[in-house]
């Protein structure tokens, strides 16, 4: 009987050696892998296999990684697909752009297989945690089925958007969520709201929890500290 894989991963890079190294190590870690050598092939393979995670090189000829990410994330089927960018560029501007597009993590080249595997494992742990109806981070409990929040043993009454915003930030502690990303995921692209709306909701969440679990990253967005 075949052991089920830990998850499906699409690896996209125009360098065959990198594809081979990453695929070999991920398969050894229990993952099912698929590969693509350019942006267009990546989109076709993503549609065919619906991977849980796409490891995506940024600098590729033709359609680059940012363009692939933007195109896939605009489609409902890939809203929850995790994206891990590979880059030779230790560049804050590229990282900010990737996060704004919905990227989950970055790994810089040259790739260290053990580090990459640990990052991938962490992403899959987060994904499984998000799928659970009850999320607990320290003293905070978020129950998605009952729409219920408890902090330090005391119930906290949140409005719908406050609940959704807290759940989004708490789903990935320490990860900075860009303002545009928060607006898209909590309010959607069909509703026009300003940055001030996020600030007001964050302030209300802090007041109702009676604690500052959410940090402001000036000029960028917010992150949950826990």
XYZ file of C-alpha atoms in Angstrom, residues 12 39-40 42-43 46 54-58 60 63-75 78-79 81-85 94 97-106 175 181:
45
model
C 9.502 26.173 -10.919
C 6.371 30.694 -16.169
C 3.881 29.496 -18.749
C 4.201 26.641 -14.291
C 0.685 28.006 -14.833
C -0.547 24.409 -11.488
C 4.497 26.361 -5.400
C 8.248 26.932 -5.040
C 8.772 29.687 -7.554
C 11.955 31.224 -8.917
C 11.623 34.983 -9.406
C 13.106 33.511 -15.201
C 7.082 35.273 -17.605
C 8.897 35.805 -14.289
C 7.912 34.492 -10.874
C 6.107 37.665 -9.811
C 3.950 37.560 -12.934
C 3.151 33.871 -12.393
C 2.191 34.537 -8.768
C 0.010 37.497 -9.748
C -1.810 35.502 -12.438
C -2.449 32.476 -10.237
C -3.520 34.453 -7.173
C -6.111 36.279 -9.291
C -7.925 32.941 -9.772
C -5.272 29.358 -6.122
C -6.321 31.811 -3.421
C -2.144 27.987 -2.592
C 1.072 28.692 -0.705
C 3.907 30.421 -2.570
C 7.572 30.205 -1.601
C 9.839 32.386 -3.741
C 11.337 42.302 -4.239
C 6.358 43.065 -3.803
C 6.114 39.308 -3.280
C 4.366 39.649 0.069
C 1.958 42.102 -1.481
C 1.109 39.482 -4.109
C 0.410 36.877 -1.425
C 3.763 35.072 -1.059
C 4.219 33.048 2.133
C 8.008 32.833 2.376
C 11.351 33.468 0.670
C 4.453 37.092 9.411
C -3.253 41.903 1.280
